[in-house]
Coordinates of C-alpha atoms in Angstrom, one line a residue:
X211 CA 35.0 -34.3 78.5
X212 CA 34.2 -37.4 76.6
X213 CA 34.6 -37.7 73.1
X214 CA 30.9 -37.8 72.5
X215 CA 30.7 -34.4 73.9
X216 CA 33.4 -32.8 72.0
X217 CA 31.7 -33.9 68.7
X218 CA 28.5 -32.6 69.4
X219 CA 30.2 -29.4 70.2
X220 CA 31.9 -29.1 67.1
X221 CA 29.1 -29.8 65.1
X222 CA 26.9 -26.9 66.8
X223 CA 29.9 -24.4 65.9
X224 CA 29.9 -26.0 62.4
X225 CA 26.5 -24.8 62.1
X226 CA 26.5 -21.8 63.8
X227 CA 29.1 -20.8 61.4
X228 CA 27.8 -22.5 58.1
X229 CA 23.9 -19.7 59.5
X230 CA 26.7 -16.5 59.7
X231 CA 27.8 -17.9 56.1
X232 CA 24.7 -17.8 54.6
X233 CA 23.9 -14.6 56.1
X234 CA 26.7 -12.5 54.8
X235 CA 26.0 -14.1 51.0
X236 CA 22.1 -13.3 51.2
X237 CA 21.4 -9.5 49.6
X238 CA 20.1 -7.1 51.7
X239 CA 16.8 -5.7 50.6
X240 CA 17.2 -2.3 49.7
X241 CA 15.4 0.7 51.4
X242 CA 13.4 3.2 49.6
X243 CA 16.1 6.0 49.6
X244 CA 18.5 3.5 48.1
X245 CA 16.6 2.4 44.7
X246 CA 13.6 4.2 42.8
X247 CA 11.2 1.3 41.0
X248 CA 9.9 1.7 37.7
X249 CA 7.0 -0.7 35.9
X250 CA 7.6 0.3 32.4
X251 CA 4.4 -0.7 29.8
X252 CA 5.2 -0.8 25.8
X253 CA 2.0 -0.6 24.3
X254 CA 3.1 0.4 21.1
X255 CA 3.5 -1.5 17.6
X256 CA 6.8 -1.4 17.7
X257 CA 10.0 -2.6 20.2
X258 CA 11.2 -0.4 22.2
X259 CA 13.8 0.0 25.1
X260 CA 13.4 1.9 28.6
X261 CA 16.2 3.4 30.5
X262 CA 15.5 4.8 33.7
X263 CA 18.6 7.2 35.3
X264 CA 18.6 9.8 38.7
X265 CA 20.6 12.3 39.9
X266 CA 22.5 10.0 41.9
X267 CA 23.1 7.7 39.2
X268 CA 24.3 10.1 37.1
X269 CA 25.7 8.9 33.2
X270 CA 24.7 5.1 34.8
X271 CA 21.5 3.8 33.2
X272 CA 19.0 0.6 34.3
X273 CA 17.4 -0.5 31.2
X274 CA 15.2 -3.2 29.5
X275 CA 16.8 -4.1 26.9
X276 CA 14.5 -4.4 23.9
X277 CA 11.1 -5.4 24.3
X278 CA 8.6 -6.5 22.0
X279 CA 4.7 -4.9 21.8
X280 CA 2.6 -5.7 24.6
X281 CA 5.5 -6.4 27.2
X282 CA 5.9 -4.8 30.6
X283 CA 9.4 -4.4 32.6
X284 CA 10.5 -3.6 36.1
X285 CA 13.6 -1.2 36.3
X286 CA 15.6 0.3 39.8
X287 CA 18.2 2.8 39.8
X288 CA 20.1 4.1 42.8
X289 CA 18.1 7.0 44.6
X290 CA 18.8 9.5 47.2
X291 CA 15.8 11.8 48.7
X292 CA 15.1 14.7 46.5
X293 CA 16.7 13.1 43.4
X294 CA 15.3 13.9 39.7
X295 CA 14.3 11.0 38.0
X296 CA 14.5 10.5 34.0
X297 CA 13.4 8.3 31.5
X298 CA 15.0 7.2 28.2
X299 CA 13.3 5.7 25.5
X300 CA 14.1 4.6 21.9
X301 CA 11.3 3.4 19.5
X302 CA 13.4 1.0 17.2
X303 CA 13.0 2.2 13.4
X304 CA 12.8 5.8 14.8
X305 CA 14.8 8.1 17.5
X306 CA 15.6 8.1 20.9
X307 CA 13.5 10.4 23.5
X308 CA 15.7 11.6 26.3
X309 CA 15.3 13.4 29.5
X310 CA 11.8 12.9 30.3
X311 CA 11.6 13.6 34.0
X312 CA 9.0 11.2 35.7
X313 CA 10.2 12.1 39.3
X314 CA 7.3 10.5 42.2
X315 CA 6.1 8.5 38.9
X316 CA 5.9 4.6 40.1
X317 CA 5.2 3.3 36.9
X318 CA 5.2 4.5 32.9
X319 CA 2.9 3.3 29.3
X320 CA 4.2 4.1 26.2
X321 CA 1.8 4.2 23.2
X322 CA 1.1 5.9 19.9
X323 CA 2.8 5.5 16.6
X324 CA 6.9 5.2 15.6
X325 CA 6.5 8.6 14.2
X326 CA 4.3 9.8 17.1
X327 CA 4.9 7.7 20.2
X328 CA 3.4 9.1 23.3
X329 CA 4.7 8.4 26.8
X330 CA 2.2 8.5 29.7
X331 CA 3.9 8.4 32.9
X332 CA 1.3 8.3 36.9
X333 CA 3.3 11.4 38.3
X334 CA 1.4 13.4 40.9
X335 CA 1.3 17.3 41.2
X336 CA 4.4 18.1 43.6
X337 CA 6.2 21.1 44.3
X338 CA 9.0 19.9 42.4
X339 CA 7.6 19.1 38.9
X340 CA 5.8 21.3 36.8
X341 CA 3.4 19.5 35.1
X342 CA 1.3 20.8 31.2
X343 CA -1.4 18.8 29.2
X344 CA -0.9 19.8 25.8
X345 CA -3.6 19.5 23.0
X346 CA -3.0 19.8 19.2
X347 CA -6.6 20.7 17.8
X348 CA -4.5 21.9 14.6
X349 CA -4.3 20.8 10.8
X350 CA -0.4 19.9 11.0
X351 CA 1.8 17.7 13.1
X352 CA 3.2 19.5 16.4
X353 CA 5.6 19.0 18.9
X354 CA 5.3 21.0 22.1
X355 CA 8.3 21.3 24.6
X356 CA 8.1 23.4 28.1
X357 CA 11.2 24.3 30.3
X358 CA 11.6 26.6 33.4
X359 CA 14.2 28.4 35.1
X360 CA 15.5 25.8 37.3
X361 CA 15.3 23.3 34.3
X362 CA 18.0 26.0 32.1
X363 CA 17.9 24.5 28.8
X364 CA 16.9 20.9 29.0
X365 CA 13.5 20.7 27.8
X366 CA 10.3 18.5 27.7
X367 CA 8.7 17.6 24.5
X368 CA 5.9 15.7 23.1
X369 CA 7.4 13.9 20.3
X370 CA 5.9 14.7 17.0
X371 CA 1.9 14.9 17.6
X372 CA -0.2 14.5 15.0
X373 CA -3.9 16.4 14.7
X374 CA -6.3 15.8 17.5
X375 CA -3.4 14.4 19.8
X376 CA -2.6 15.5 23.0
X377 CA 0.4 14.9 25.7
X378 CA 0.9 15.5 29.4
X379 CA 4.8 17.0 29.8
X380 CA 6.7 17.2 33.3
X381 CA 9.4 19.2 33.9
X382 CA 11.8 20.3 37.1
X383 CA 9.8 23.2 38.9
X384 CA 11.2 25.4 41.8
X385 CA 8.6 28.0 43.4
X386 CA 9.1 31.5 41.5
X387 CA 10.0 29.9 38.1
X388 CA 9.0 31.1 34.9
X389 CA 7.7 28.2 32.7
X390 CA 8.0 28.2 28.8
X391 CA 6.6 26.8 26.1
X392 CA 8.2 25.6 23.0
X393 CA 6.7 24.7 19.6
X394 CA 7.2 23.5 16.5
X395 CA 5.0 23.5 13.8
X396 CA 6.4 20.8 11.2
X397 CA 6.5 22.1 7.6
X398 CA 6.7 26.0 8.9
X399 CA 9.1 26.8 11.9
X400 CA 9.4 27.2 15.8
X401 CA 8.1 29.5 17.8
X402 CA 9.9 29.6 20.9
X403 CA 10.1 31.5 24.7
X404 CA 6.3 31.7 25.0
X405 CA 5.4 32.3 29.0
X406 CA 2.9 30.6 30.1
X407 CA 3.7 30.7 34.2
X408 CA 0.8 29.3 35.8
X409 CA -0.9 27.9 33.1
X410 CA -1.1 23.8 32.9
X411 CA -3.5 23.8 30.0
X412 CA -2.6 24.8 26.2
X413 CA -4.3 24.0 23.1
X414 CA -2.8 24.6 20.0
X415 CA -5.7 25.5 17.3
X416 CA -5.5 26.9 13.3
X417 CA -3.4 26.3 10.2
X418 CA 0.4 26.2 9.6
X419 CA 0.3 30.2 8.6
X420 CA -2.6 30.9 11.2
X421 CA -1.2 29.6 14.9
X422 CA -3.2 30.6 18.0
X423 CA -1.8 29.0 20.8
X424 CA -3.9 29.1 24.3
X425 CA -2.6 28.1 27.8
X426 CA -5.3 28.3 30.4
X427 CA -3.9 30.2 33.3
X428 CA -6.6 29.7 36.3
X429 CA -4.7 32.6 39.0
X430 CA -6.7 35.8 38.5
X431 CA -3.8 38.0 38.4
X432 CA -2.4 35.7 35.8
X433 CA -5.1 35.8 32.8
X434 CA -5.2 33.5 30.1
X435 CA -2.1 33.5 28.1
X436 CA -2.4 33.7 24.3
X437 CA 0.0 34.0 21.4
X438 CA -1.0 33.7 18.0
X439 CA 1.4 33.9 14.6
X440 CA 1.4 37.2 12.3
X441 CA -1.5 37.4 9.8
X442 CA 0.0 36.4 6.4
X443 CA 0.2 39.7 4.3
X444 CA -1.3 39.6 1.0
X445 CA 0.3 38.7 -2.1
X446 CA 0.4 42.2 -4.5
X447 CA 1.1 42.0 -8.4
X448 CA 3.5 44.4 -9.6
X449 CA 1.9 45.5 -11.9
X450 CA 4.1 48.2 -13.1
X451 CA 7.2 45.7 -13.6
X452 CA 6.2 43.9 -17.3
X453 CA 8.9 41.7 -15.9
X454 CA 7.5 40.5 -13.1
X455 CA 6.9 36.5 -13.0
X456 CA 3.2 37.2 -12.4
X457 CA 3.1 39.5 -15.5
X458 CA 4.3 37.1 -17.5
X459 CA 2.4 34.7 -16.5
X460 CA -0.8 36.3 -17.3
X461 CA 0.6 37.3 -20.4
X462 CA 1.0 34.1 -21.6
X463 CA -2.2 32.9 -20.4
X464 CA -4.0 35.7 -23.0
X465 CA -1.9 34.9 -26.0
X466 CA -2.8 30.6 -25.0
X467 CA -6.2 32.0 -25.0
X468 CA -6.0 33.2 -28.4
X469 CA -5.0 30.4 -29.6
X470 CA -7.9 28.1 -28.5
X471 CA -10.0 30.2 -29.6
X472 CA -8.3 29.9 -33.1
X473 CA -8.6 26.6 -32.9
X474 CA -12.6 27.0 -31.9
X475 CA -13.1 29.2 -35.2
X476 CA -11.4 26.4 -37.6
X477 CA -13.0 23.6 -35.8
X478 CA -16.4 25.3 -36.1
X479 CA -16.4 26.0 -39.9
X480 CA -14.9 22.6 -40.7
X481 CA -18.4 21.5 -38.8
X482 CA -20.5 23.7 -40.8
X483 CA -18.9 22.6 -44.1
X484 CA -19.5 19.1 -43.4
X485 CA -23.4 20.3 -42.7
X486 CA -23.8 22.2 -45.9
X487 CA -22.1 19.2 -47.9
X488 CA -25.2 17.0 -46.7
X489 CA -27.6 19.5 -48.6
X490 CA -30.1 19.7 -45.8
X491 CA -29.2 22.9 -43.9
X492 CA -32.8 23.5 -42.2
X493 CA -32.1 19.8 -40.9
X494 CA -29.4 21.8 -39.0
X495 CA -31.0 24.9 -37.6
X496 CA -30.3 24.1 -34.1
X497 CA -26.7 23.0 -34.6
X498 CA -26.2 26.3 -37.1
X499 CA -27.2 28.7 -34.0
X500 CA -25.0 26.8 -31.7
X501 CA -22.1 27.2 -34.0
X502 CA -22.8 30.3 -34.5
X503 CA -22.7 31.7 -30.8
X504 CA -19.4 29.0 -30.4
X505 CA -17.9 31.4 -33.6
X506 CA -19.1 34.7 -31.8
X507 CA -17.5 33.4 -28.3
X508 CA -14.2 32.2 -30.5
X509 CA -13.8 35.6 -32.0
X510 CA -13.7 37.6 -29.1
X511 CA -11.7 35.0 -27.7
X512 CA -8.9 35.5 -30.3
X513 CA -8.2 39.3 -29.7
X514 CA -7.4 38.5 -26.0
X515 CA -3.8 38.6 -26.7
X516 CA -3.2 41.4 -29.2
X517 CA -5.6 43.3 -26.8
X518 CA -3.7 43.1 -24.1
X519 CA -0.9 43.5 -26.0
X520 CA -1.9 46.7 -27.8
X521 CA -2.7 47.9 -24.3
X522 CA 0.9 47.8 -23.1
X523 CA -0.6 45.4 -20.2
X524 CA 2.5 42.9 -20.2

């Protein structure tokens, strides 16, 4: 062969090589089962970072970084079929939320308030998520948590809601589960372990020492679910115990009532002196009766304390 001909061979395997190259350097696109895709939304008045984690990924996290109001992010994490899927989230100048399970959810908005941020996430009804819309129609701040059998211990929750919030919750689901709700009412205490299998609905309605909790349960052999705190029992005055901080109380209250009305009775005829000194008493009439019932009234006033006193009352 000439030499011509061997050149022109060379370079077609020169480029046939340098294509193979450039093959094996270009990333392969990954397939569904390999990587779950997030669009994360911060909507909030605050910066906050996403993580997104699976089952497969295990202590490994993908995550924003942190991102100011108003900004939007993409995240991937690796992902096998029938892999849970959770969401991390920390609202800078607040706390971190962990262990929200978005599993099926392609894309997540947080919103709200630093001390009541509320995450939002498109996840469809599936027969592995158990899914709860909580509403807090109460006159306190609330946080609501659900769990279920196959989801042991790890929880839920709401984040602190204020009044008039609500909050949609997700949580792993297996057929046959029993599905709990948690709550906590801030400034009282938790109430904990209430059952509400069945129910996807529960509105939280009353005062901190008046709770009634509802959770709709639409299967008729499951009927609406509701739990409500003990009546508060009345407060009772010892009234045998002279000791008693009540007792004393109303005690003291008598004898400071006496002593106004001592007052009343000085103040009064140091009015009427001033009257008479200006020689025209009939001038006075009115003001004489009015000082007159104001004596009467500071009298009585004045045995208030040795009454009860002589009584034996306190």
């Amino acid at each position: 062969m000439t030499t011509r001909a061997w050149r022109w061979i060379a370079v077609i395997v020169l480029a046939a090589t340098a294509v193979v190259g450039l093959g094996a350097l270009a990333s392969t696109p990954a397939r569904a089962d390999d990587k779950f895709k997030l669009d994360v939304d911060n909507q909030m008045a605050a910066d906050v970072e996403f993580c997104l984690r699976s089952t497969t990924s295990g202590v490994v996290r993908d995550c924003t970084g942190r991102i100011n109001t108003r900004k939007t992010d993409t995240l991937y994490i690796d992902y096998k079929q029938g892999d849970q899927i959770y969401l991390d989230y920390e609202v800078f100048g607040e706390h971190t939320h962990d262990g929200n399970l978005i599993t099926g959810a392609s894309n997540c908005k947080l919103t709200g308030t630093v001390t009541s941020p509320h995450m939002s996430c498109n996840v469809p009804d599936s027969a592995n998520v158990y899914k709860v819309d909580v509403d807090n129609k109460m006159g306190a701040d609330t946080e609501f948590c659900i769990r279920t059998t196959t989801s042991g211990t790890k929880r839920s929750c709401s984040g602190r809601l204020n009044a008039r919030k609500t909050a949609t919750l997700y949580i792993e689901y297996k057929e046959g589960d029993v599905v709990y709700l948690d709550f906590e009412i801030f400034g009282e205490h938790t109430h904990d372990g209430n059952v509400i299998t069945g129910g996807h609905q529960c509105t939280a309605e009353g005062i901190i020492n008046a709770t009634k909790v509802d959770c709709h349960v639409p299967t008729s052999d499951a009927p609406g679910r509701k739990f409500s705190e003990k009546p508060m029992s009345p407060y009772a005055i010892d009234v045998n115990n002279p000791n008693s901080d009540m007792m004393s109380l109303l005690g003291l209250l008598a004898w400071c009532v006496s002593a106004c009305c001592v007052a009343g009775l000085v103040l009064t005829g140091v009015s009427m002196s001033l009257q008479l000194r200006r020689g025209e008493p009939g001038e006075f009439s009115t003001h004489w009766r009015g000082a007159f019932l104001v004596a009467v009234s500071c009298f009585i006033g004045t045995t208030a304390g040795p009454i009860v006193a002589f009584l034996d009352l306190v």
